[in-house]
Amino acid sequence: MDFQQLIHSRESIRNFNPHKPIGKETLERILEAGRIAPSAANRQPWRFYLISTEKNLAKIRSCYGRSWFMDAPHVLVVAGKYSLSWMRTSDGYNSLETDLAIAMTHLVLAAEAEGVGTCWIAAFNADELKKSGLFEKDEHIFAMTPLGYPNEGFKKNGLKNRKLLREVVVYL
Amino acid sequence: MDFQQLIHSRESIRNFNPHKPIGKETLERILEAGRIAPSAANRQPWRFYLISTEKNLAKIRSCYGRSWFMDAPHVLVVAGKYSLSWMRTSDGYNSLETDLAIAMTHLVLAAEAEGVGTCWIAAFNADELKKSGLFEKDEHIFAMTPLGYPNEGFKKNGLKNRKLLREVVVYL
């Protein structure tokens, strides 16, 4: 599958088979895509938490109370530290969120390439997550996604509701 | 080229042939990858500026004074508006930088898939760019990259200096 096919086929999946965990090698290929992502000044200010045990999944599910989220056999949480990322001296811009978004994009697309469903979640309750005790105190919890395979018979939506190219591109 | 090959082969390119512009269809495939990128609540708060005329390139080159940057036949600038992007009510987090980083990652990887070199630049002088008069006043200029083909004989570095998987992944 080439890159254009990959990004056109990816969509947010909200249907997971709780009884079909992802194999170790597949998970490692997905995580590898986050590991080699570029970051400002190559600081790699990230940590990827792969939560797969029932005990730990139970600790984080309250942060995002959708029923389909409860079904996912894995949840991947991307976190990082502002103290590790690059800062632009001219205006104090810190690259952490940008770096983590690049890594998360790599992870999501690598999952798609493996046939693994994802749904980038930003609307989680960060306080609930912190209370789980699974993360370091000074870590910024940036984003999460379930990882898993859809239930049998699930069909992708196949639609992309996007602005037209001429609405978003300016040729100068 | 599959996704793993693509992300492993991508690297920052600082060598451009000024006499070899990119064809229209190739540019459109690259821009399409930005257009269909996901964003929080599908807000698509972005605009992609493709600067290719000598007159307009001259207006922005002072924002990043590297000699190799001067050689690029195109510069792509990714900008957006905080008023258009999603906001998390619990803590006021605005998704603009995240959304633009996702789009930029799509653009950079789509360029790689086309054999087009990129170098994600964050260390530009935003004030100089604003002075160019090419962008809207309330736009946040997020990132830019040259787009072009390397000079003949150029070889990629081929090295990825990254932390090990066990340094960045936590299995829970």
mmCIF file of C-alpha atoms in Angstrom:
data_model
loop_
_atom_site.group_PDB
_atom_site.id
_atom_site.type_symbol
_atom_site.label_atom_id
_atom_site.label_comp_id
_atom_site.label_asym_id
_atom_site.label_seq_id
_atom_site.Cartn_x
_atom_site.Cartn_y
_atom_site.Cartn_z
ATOM 1 C CA MET A 1 0.000 0.000 0.000
ATOM 2 C CA ASP A 2 1.611 3.286 -1.003
ATOM 3 C CA PHE A 3 1.477 6.413 1.150
ATOM 4 C CA GLN A 4 -1.471 8.032 -0.638
ATOM 5 C CA GLN A 5 -3.523 4.849 -0.281
ATOM 6 C CA LEU A 6 -2.513 4.596 3.363
ATOM 7 C CA ILE A 7 -3.625 8.099 4.344
ATOM 8 C CA HIS A 8 -6.833 7.819 2.343
ATOM 9 C CA SER A 9 -7.723 4.476 3.918
ATOM 10 C CA ARG A 10 -7.014 5.565 7.516
ATOM 11 C CA GLU A 11 -10.025 6.657 9.475
ATOM 12 C CA SER A 12 -10.985 6.785 13.142
ATOM 13 C CA ILE A 13 -12.183 3.356 14.271
ATOM 14 C CA ARG A 14 -14.684 3.095 17.106
ATOM 15 C CA ASN A 15 -15.301 -0.636 16.978
ATOM 16 C CA PHE A 16 -12.930 -3.098 18.645
ATOM 17 C CA ASN A 17 -12.950 -6.811 19.286
ATOM 18 C CA PRO A 18 -11.943 -7.126 22.952
ATOM 19 C CA HIS A 19 -10.972 -10.768 22.437
ATOM 20 C CA LYS A 20 -8.429 -10.177 19.692
ATOM 21 C CA PRO A 21 -5.226 -8.696 21.102
ATOM 22 C CA ILE A 22 -2.460 -7.564 18.752
ATOM 23 C CA GLY A 23 0.628 -9.724 18.367
ATOM 24 C CA LYS A 24 3.948 -8.652 19.854
ATOM 25 C CA GLU A 25 5.748 -8.193 16.533
ATOM 26 C CA THR A 26 2.959 -6.081 15.090
ATOM 27 C CA LEU A 27 2.961 -3.888 18.192
ATOM 28 C CA GLU A 28 6.724 -3.479 17.940
ATOM 29 C CA ARG A 29 6.533 -2.362 14.307
ATOM 30 C CA ILE A 30 3.933 0.230 15.294
ATOM 31 C CA LEU A 31 6.037 1.467 18.218
ATOM 32 C CA GLU A 32 9.141 1.560 16.030
ATOM 33 C CA ALA A 33 7.382 4.127 13.837
ATOM 34 C CA GLY A 34 7.045 6.395 16.849
ATOM 35 C CA ARG A 35 10.608 5.789 17.931
ATOM 36 C CA ILE A 36 12.123 6.962 14.655
ATOM 37 C CA ALA A 37 9.864 9.995 14.226
ATOM 38 C CA PRO A 38 11.680 13.294 13.769
ATOM 39 C CA SER A 39 11.558 15.932 16.506
ATOM 40 C CA ALA A 40 12.883 19.449 16.884
ATOM 41 C CA ALA A 41 16.652 19.307 17.451
ATOM 42 C CA ASN A 42 16.217 15.511 17.616
ATOM 43 C CA ARG A 43 15.306 15.751 21.299
ATOM 44 C CA GLN A 44 12.850 12.809 21.217
ATOM 45 C CA PRO A 45 11.058 14.135 24.303
ATOM 46 C CA TRP A 46 8.528 11.302 24.278
ATOM 47 C CA ARG A 47 7.423 8.181 26.010
ATOM 48 C CA PHE A 48 4.963 5.669 24.588
ATOM 49 C CA TYR A 49 2.843 3.800 27.122
ATOM 50 C CA LEU A 50 1.281 0.630 25.791
ATOM 51 C CA ILE A 51 -1.407 -0.464 28.222
ATOM 52 C CA SER A 52 -2.614 -4.027 27.705
ATOM 53 C CA THR A 53 -3.292 -5.666 31.066
ATOM 54 C CA GLU A 54 -6.862 -5.692 32.332
ATOM 55 C CA LYS A 55 -5.700 -4.239 35.637
ATOM 56 C CA ASN A 56 -4.073 -1.194 34.043
ATOM 57 C CA LEU A 57 -6.733 -0.717 31.380
ATOM 58 C CA ALA A 58 -9.257 -0.540 34.200
ATOM 59 C CA LYS A 59 -7.251 2.320 35.734
ATOM 60 C CA ILE A 60 -7.463 4.536 32.678
ATOM 61 C CA ARG A 61 -10.881 3.774 31.177
ATOM 62 C CA SER A 62 -12.618 6.365 33.329
ATOM 63 C CA CYS A 63 -10.704 9.113 31.501
ATOM 64 C CA TYR A 64 -12.831 8.602 28.401
ATOM 65 C CA GLY A 65 -16.184 7.009 29.048
ATOM 66 C CA ARG A 66 -17.232 5.738 25.636
ATOM 67 C CA SER A 67 -18.395 2.124 25.462
ATOM 68 C CA TRP A 68 -16.327 1.336 22.353
ATOM 69 C CA PHE A 69 -13.226 2.599 24.182
ATOM 70 C CA MET A 70 -13.831 -0.045 26.875
ATOM 71 C CA ASP A 71 -13.601 -2.778 24.240
ATOM 72 C CA ALA A 72 -10.091 -1.975 23.016
ATOM 73 C CA PRO A 73 -7.549 -4.625 24.051
ATOM 74 C CA HIS A 74 -4.757 -2.013 24.102
ATOM 75 C CA VAL A 75 -4.516 1.710 24.717
ATOM 76 C CA LEU A 76 -1.474 3.651 23.596
ATOM 77 C CA VAL A 77 -0.742 6.859 25.504
ATOM 78 C CA VAL A 78 1.800 9.358 24.169
ATOM 79 C CA ALA A 79 3.376 11.574 26.810
ATOM 80 C CA GLY A 80 6.433 13.769 27.122
ATOM 81 C CA LYS A 81 8.289 16.356 29.139
ATOM 82 C CA TYR A 82 8.540 20.059 28.370
ATOM 83 C CA SER A 83 11.946 20.009 30.038
ATOM 84 C CA LEU A 84 13.258 17.650 27.335
ATOM 85 C CA SER A 85 11.939 19.343 24.191
ATOM 86 C CA TRP A 86 13.449 22.152 22.138
ATOM 87 C CA MET A 87 12.626 25.785 22.770
ATOM 88 C CA ARG A 88 12.745 28.623 20.236
ATOM 89 C CA THR A 89 14.603 31.465 21.908
ATOM 90 C CA SER A 90 12.954 34.230 19.873
ATOM 91 C CA ASP A 91 9.475 33.677 21.306
ATOM 92 C CA GLY A 92 9.659 30.855 23.867
ATOM 93 C CA TYR A 93 7.780 28.347 21.680
ATOM 94 C CA ASN A 94 8.311 24.855 23.095
ATOM 95 C CA SER A 95 8.214 22.040 20.551
ATOM 96 C CA LEU A 96 6.775 19.323 22.846
ATOM 97 C CA GLU A 97 3.254 19.204 21.432
ATOM 98 C CA THR A 98 4.566 19.369 17.886
ATOM 99 C CA ASP A 99 7.061 16.561 18.509
ATOM 100 C CA LEU A 100 4.436 14.375 20.142
ATOM 101 C CA ALA A 101 1.983 15.046 17.312
ATOM 102 C CA ILE A 102 4.580 13.910 14.770
ATOM 103 C CA ALA A 103 5.245 10.714 16.723
ATOM 104 C CA MET A 104 1.517 10.102 17.180
ATOM 105 C CA THR A 105 0.936 10.548 13.436
ATOM 106 C CA HIS A 106 3.683 8.005 12.729
ATOM 107 C CA LEU A 107 2.129 5.586 15.228
ATOM 108 C CA VAL A 108 -1.391 5.960 13.839
ATOM 109 C CA LEU A 109 -0.265 5.492 10.240
ATOM 110 C CA ALA A 110 1.953 2.536 11.112
ATOM 111 C CA ALA A 111 -1.047 0.923 12.807
ATOM 112 C CA GLU A 112 -3.136 1.499 9.679
ATOM 113 C CA ALA A 113 -0.398 -0.145 7.610
ATOM 114 C CA GLU A 114 -0.724 -3.192 9.908
ATOM 115 C CA GLY A 115 -4.518 -3.290 9.647
ATOM 116 C CA VAL A 116 -4.823 -2.120 13.252
ATOM 117 C CA GLY A 117 -7.546 0.374 14.102
ATOM 118 C CA THR A 118 -6.896 3.634 15.933
ATOM 119 C CA CYS A 119 -8.857 6.660 17.089
ATOM 120 C CA TRP A 120 -6.776 9.662 18.148
ATOM 121 C CA ILE A 121 -8.327 10.894 21.386
ATOM 122 C CA ALA A 122 -7.633 14.391 22.683
ATOM 123 C CA ALA A 123 -10.870 14.871 24.634
ATOM 124 C CA PHE A 124 -9.799 12.711 27.567
ATOM 125 C CA ASN A 125 -9.841 13.735 31.195
ATOM 126 C CA ALA A 126 -6.183 14.387 32.008
ATOM 127 C CA ASP A 127 -6.831 14.622 35.749
ATOM 128 C CA GLU A 128 -8.360 11.136 35.785
ATOM 129 C CA LEU A 129 -5.357 9.809 33.893
ATOM 130 C CA LYS A 130 -2.921 11.368 36.309
ATOM 131 C CA LYS A 131 -4.816 9.784 39.192
ATOM 132 C CA SER A 132 -4.135 6.335 37.698
ATOM 133 C CA GLY A 133 -0.585 6.587 39.015
ATOM 134 C CA LEU A 134 0.749 5.037 35.813
ATOM 135 C CA PHE A 135 2.557 8.144 34.546
ATOM 136 C CA GLU A 136 5.332 10.334 35.855
ATOM 137 C CA LYS A 137 4.313 13.476 37.698
ATOM 138 C CA ASP A 138 6.089 15.904 35.364
ATOM 139 C CA GLU A 139 4.895 14.219 32.182
ATOM 140 C CA HIS A 140 2.484 15.961 29.863
ATOM 141 C CA ILE A 141 -0.082 13.430 28.691
ATOM 142 C CA PHE A 142 -0.637 14.483 25.114
ATOM 143 C CA ALA A 143 -2.843 11.998 23.308
ATOM 144 C CA MET A 144 -4.062 8.444 23.331
ATOM 145 C CA THR A 145 -5.528 5.911 20.991
ATOM 146 C CA PRO A 146 -7.080 2.497 21.377
ATOM 147 C CA LEU A 147 -5.310 -0.183 19.349
ATOM 148 C CA GLY A 148 -7.163 -3.218 18.137
ATOM 149 C CA TYR A 149 -8.998 -5.062 15.406
ATOM 150 C CA PRO A 150 -12.632 -4.303 14.591
ATOM 151 C CA ASN A 151 -15.328 -6.898 15.167
ATOM 152 C CA GLU A 152 -16.223 -9.219 12.318
ATOM 153 C CA GLY A 153 -18.450 -7.573 9.758
ATOM 154 C CA PHE A 154 -17.311 -4.044 10.555
ATOM 155 C CA LYS A 155 -17.012 -1.819 7.499
ATOM 156 C CA LYS A 156 -15.101 1.442 7.312
ATOM 157 C CA ASN A 157 -17.041 4.577 6.577
ATOM 158 C CA GLY A 158 -14.820 5.330 3.566
ATOM 159 C CA LEU A 159 -15.729 9.005 3.528
ATOM 160 C CA LYS A 160 -13.450 11.957 4.053
ATOM 161 C CA ASN A 161 -15.307 15.181 4.709
ATOM 162 C CA ARG A 162 -12.634 17.739 3.907
ATOM 163 C CA LYS A 163 -12.309 21.214 2.460
ATOM 164 C CA LEU A 164 -11.326 21.363 -1.211
ATOM 165 C CA LEU A 165 -7.717 21.797 -2.231
ATOM 166 C CA ARG A 166 -8.380 25.295 -3.530
ATOM 167 C CA GLU A 167 -9.827 26.259 -0.145
ATOM 168 C CA VAL A 168 -6.685 25.340 1.750
ATOM 169 C CA VAL A 169 -3.831 25.985 -0.688
ATOM 170 C CA VAL A 170 -2.471 29.381 -1.676
ATOM 171 C CA TYR A 171 -0.002 29.470 -4.577
ATOM 172 C CA LEU A 172 2.388 32.408 -4.296
ATOM 173 C CA MET B 1 7.541 1.618 -0.825
ATOM 174 C CA ASP B 2 5.670 0.581 2.315
ATOM 175 C CA PHE B 3 5.185 2.855 5.319
ATOM 176 C CA GLN B 4 8.089 1.491 7.347
ATOM 177 C CA GLN B 5 10.463 1.962 4.412
ATOM 178 C CA LEU B 6 9.077 5.450 3.858
ATOM 179 C CA ILE B 7 9.643 6.696 7.401
ATOM 180 C CA HIS B 8 13.065 5.076 7.598
ATOM 181 C CA SER B 9 14.183 6.614 4.299
ATOM 182 C CA ARG B 10 12.943 10.141 5.127
ATOM 183 C CA GLU B 11 15.554 12.495 6.445
ATOM 184 C CA SER B 12 16.064 16.244 6.490
ATOM 185 C CA ILE B 13 17.523 17.365 3.164
ATOM 186 C CA ARG B 14 19.707 20.467 3.035
ATOM 187 C CA ASN B 15 20.775 20.277 -0.585
ATOM 188 C CA PHE B 16 18.536 21.560 -3.379
ATOM 189 C CA ASN B 17 18.927 22.058 -7.092
ATOM 190 C CA PRO B 18 17.549 25.564 -7.715
ATOM 191 C CA HIS B 19 17.096 24.798 -11.406
ATOM 192 C CA LYS B 20 14.830 21.804 -10.964
ATOM 193 C CA PRO B 21 11.324 22.871 -9.925
ATOM 194 C CA ILE B 22 8.721 20.256 -9.016
ATOM 195 C CA GLY B 23 5.989 19.435 -11.506
ATOM 196 C CA LYS B 24 2.416 20.540 -10.879
ATOM 197 C CA GLU B 25 0.966 17.050 -10.466
ATOM 198 C CA THR B 26 3.627 16.032 -7.965
ATOM 199 C CA LEU B 27 3.006 19.194 -5.960
ATOM 200 C CA GLU B 28 -0.716 18.510 -5.963
ATOM 201 C CA ARG B 29 -0.254 14.970 -4.653
ATOM 202 C CA ILE B 30 1.889 16.356 -1.831
ATOM 203 C CA LEU B 31 -0.670 19.058 -0.985
ATOM 204 C CA GLU B 32 -3.498 16.519 -1.128
ATOM 205 C CA ALA B 33 -1.811 14.643 1.729
ATOM 206 C CA GLY B 34 -2.082 17.779 3.848
ATOM 207 C CA ARG B 35 -5.652 18.398 2.799
ATOM 208 C CA ILE B 36 -6.908 15.005 3.956
ATOM 209 C CA ALA B 37 -5.000 14.965 7.247
ATOM 210 C CA PRO B 38 -7.135 14.422 10.344
ATOM 211 C CA SER B 39 -7.638 17.248 12.821
ATOM 212 C CA ALA B 40 -9.426 17.607 16.147
ATOM 213 C CA ALA B 41 -13.181 17.711 15.547
ATOM 214 C CA ASN B 42 -12.309 17.776 11.812
ATOM 215 C CA ARG B 43 -11.857 21.549 11.973
ATOM 216 C CA GLN B 44 -9.085 21.645 9.324
ATOM 217 C CA PRO B 45 -7.806 24.969 10.700
ATOM 218 C CA TRP B 46 -4.973 25.137 8.176
ATOM 219 C CA ARG B 47 -3.714 26.872 5.123
ATOM 220 C CA PHE B 48 -0.830 25.667 2.978
ATOM 221 C CA TYR B 49 1.191 28.357 1.237
ATOM 222 C CA LEU B 50 3.257 27.098 -1.667
ATOM 223 C CA ILE B 51 5.772 29.791 -2.569
ATOM 224 C CA SER B 52 7.443 29.280 -5.922
ATOM 225 C CA THR B 53 7.922 32.638 -7.661
ATOM 226 C CA GLU B 54 11.297 34.308 -7.373
ATOM 227 C CA LYS B 55 9.620 37.493 -6.211
ATOM 228 C CA ASN B 56 7.824 35.847 -3.299
ATOM 229 C CA LEU B 57 10.694 33.530 -2.379
ATOM 230 C CA ALA B 58 12.851 36.654 -2.062
ATOM 231 C CA LYS B 59 10.357 38.043 0.461
ATOM 232 C CA ILE B 60 10.652 35.115 2.848
ATOM 233 C CA ARG B 61 14.273 34.002 2.556
ATOM 234 C CA SER B 62 15.445 36.442 5.209
ATOM 235 C CA CYS B 63 13.429 34.510 7.812
ATOM 236 C CA TYR B 64 15.934 31.662 7.725
ATOM 237 C CA GLY B 65 19.363 32.653 6.495
ATOM 238 C CA ARG B 66 20.926 29.334 5.524
ATOM 239 C CA SER B 67 22.539 29.173 2.088
ATOM 240 C CA TRP B 68 20.936 25.813 1.218
ATOM 241 C CA PHE B 69 17.524 27.299 2.025
ATOM 242 C CA MET B 70 18.119 29.937 -0.666
ATOM 243 C CA ASP B 71 18.529 27.196 -3.276
ATOM 244 C CA ALA B 72 15.094 25.610 -2.807
ATOM 245 C CA PRO B 73 12.791 26.220 -5.792
ATOM 246 C CA HIS B 74 9.714 26.046 -3.509
ATOM 247 C CA VAL B 75 8.979 26.775 0.124
ATOM 248 C CA LEU B 76 5.865 25.362 1.761
ATOM 249 C CA VAL B 77 4.545 27.295 4.748
ATOM 250 C CA VAL B 78 1.901 25.760 7.019
ATOM 251 C CA ALA B 79 -0.232 28.265 8.888
ATOM 252 C CA GLY B 80 -3.542 28.311 10.711
ATOM 253 C CA LYS B 81 -5.884 30.196 12.975
ATOM 254 C CA TYR B 82 -6.500 29.548 16.656
ATOM 255 C CA SER B 83 -10.039 30.789 16.125
ATOM 256 C CA LEU B 84 -10.738 27.868 13.780
ATOM 257 C CA SER B 85 -9.294 24.970 15.771
ATOM 258 C CA TRP B 86 -10.869 22.855 18.488
ATOM 259 C CA MET B 87 -10.565 23.709 22.151
ATOM 260 C CA ARG B 88 -10.757 21.299 25.099
ATOM 261 C CA THR B 89 -13.077 22.866 27.616
ATOM 262 C CA SER B 90 -11.571 21.132 30.656
ATOM 263 C CA ASP B 91 -8.232 22.938 30.434
ATOM 264 C CA GLY B 92 -8.380 25.346 27.476
ATOM 265 C CA TYR B 93 -5.983 23.323 25.317
ATOM 266 C CA ASN B 94 -6.248 24.522 21.711
ATOM 267 C CA SER B 95 -5.518 21.896 19.055
ATOM 268 C CA LEU B 96 -4.039 24.231 16.417
ATOM 269 C CA GLU B 97 -0.388 23.248 16.762
ATOM 270 C CA THR B 98 -1.308 19.572 16.960
ATOM 271 C CA ASP B 99 -3.510 19.788 13.863
ATOM 272 C CA LEU B 100 -0.851 21.637 11.903
ATOM 273 C CA ALA B 101 1.814 19.156 12.995
ATOM 274 C CA ILE B 102 -0.321 16.275 11.709
ATOM 275 C CA ALA B 103 -0.818 18.014 8.360
ATOM 276 C CA MET B 104 2.882 18.879 8.147
ATOM 277 C CA THR B 105 3.821 15.255 8.855
ATOM 278 C CA HIS B 106 1.506 14.130 6.050
ATOM 279 C CA LEU B 107 3.042 16.707 3.695
ATOM 280 C CA VAL B 108 6.621 15.763 4.539
ATOM 281 C CA LEU B 109 5.977 12.031 4.140
ATOM 282 C CA ALA B 110 4.053 12.524 0.908
ATOM 283 C CA ALA B 111 7.013 14.502 -0.435
ATOM 284 C CA GLU B 112 9.355 11.662 0.533
ATOM 285 C CA ALA B 113 7.077 9.235 -1.312
ATOM 286 C CA GLU B 114 7.502 11.435 -4.412
ATOM 287 C CA GLY B 115 11.294 11.630 -4.069
ATOM 288 C CA VAL B 116 11.035 15.287 -3.054
ATOM 289 C CA GLY B 117 13.340 16.548 -0.320
ATOM 290 C CA THR B 118 12.094 18.409 2.758
ATOM 291 C CA CYS B 119 13.531 19.901 5.914
ATOM 292 C CA TRP B 120 10.997 20.808 8.610
ATOM 293 C CA ILE B 121 12.015 24.256 9.830
ATOM 294 C CA ALA B 122 10.782 25.587 13.163
ATOM 295 C CA ALA B 123 13.693 27.927 13.908
ATOM 296 C CA PHE B 124 12.544 30.625 11.497
ATOM 297 C CA ASN B 125 12.062 34.284 12.342
ATOM 298 C CA ALA B 126 8.289 34.680 12.513
ATOM 299 C CA ASP B 127 8.480 38.479 12.627
ATOM 300 C CA GLU B 128 10.396 38.553 9.339
ATOM 301 C CA LEU B 129 7.803 36.282 7.765
ATOM 302 C CA LYS B 130 4.939 38.456 8.934
ATOM 303 C CA LYS B 131 6.693 41.470 7.397
ATOM 304 C CA SER B 132 6.587 39.765 4.000
ATOM 305 C CA GLY B 133 2.905 40.677 3.773
ATOM 306 C CA LEU B 134 2.133 37.263 2.250
ATOM 307 C CA PHE B 135 0.107 35.926 5.193
ATOM 308 C CA GLU B 136 -3.036 36.975 6.979
ATOM 309 C CA LYS B 137 -2.588 39.044 10.105
ATOM 310 C CA ASP B 138 -4.368 36.609 12.438
ATOM 311 C CA GLU B 139 -2.635 33.531 11.066
ATOM 312 C CA HIS B 140 -0.207 31.593 13.197
ATOM 313 C CA ILE B 141 2.751 30.623 11.049
ATOM 314 C CA PHE B 142 3.575 27.181 12.335
ATOM 315 C CA ALA B 143 6.255 25.561 10.218
ATOM 316 C CA MET B 144 7.878 25.583 6.825
ATOM 317 C CA THR B 145 9.901 23.341 4.598
ATOM 318 C CA PRO B 146 11.788 23.785 1.366
ATOM 319 C CA LEU B 147 10.602 21.457 -1.382
ATOM 320 C CA GLY B 148 12.924 20.366 -4.132
ATOM 321 C CA TYR B 149 15.249 17.799 -5.601
ATOM 322 C CA PRO B 150 18.850 17.446 -4.397
ATOM 323 C CA ASN B 151 21.736 18.248 -6.700
ATOM 324 C CA GLU B 152 23.234 15.450 -8.745
ATOM 325 C CA GLY B 153 25.547 13.226 -6.739
ATOM 326 C CA PHE B 154 23.891 14.008 -3.408
ATOM 327 C CA LYS B 155 23.702 11.032 -1.068
ATOM 328 C CA LYS B 156 21.431 10.757 1.949
ATOM 329 C CA ASN B 157 23.056 10.359 5.309
ATOM 330 C CA GLY B 158 21.127 7.150 5.966
ATOM 331 C CA LEU B 159 21.578 7.355 9.734
ATOM 332 C CA LYS B 160 18.904 7.713 12.374
ATOM 333 C CA ASN B 161 20.286 8.720 15.733
ATOM 334 C CA ARG B 162 17.447 7.698 18.024
ATOM 335 C CA LYS B 163 16.879 6.353 21.508
ATOM 336 C CA LEU B 164 16.308 2.601 21.730
ATOM 337 C CA LEU B 165 12.797 1.181 21.798
ATOM 338 C CA ARG B 166 13.196 0.102 25.412
ATOM 339 C CA GLU B 167 14.124 3.669 26.366
ATOM 340 C CA VAL B 168 10.904 5.154 24.991
ATOM 341 C CA VAL B 169 8.297 2.411 25.433
ATOM 342 C CA VAL B 170 6.663 1.394 28.701
ATOM 343 C CA TYR B 171 4.536 -1.770 28.668
ATOM 344 C CA LEU B 172 1.814 -1.671 31.300
#
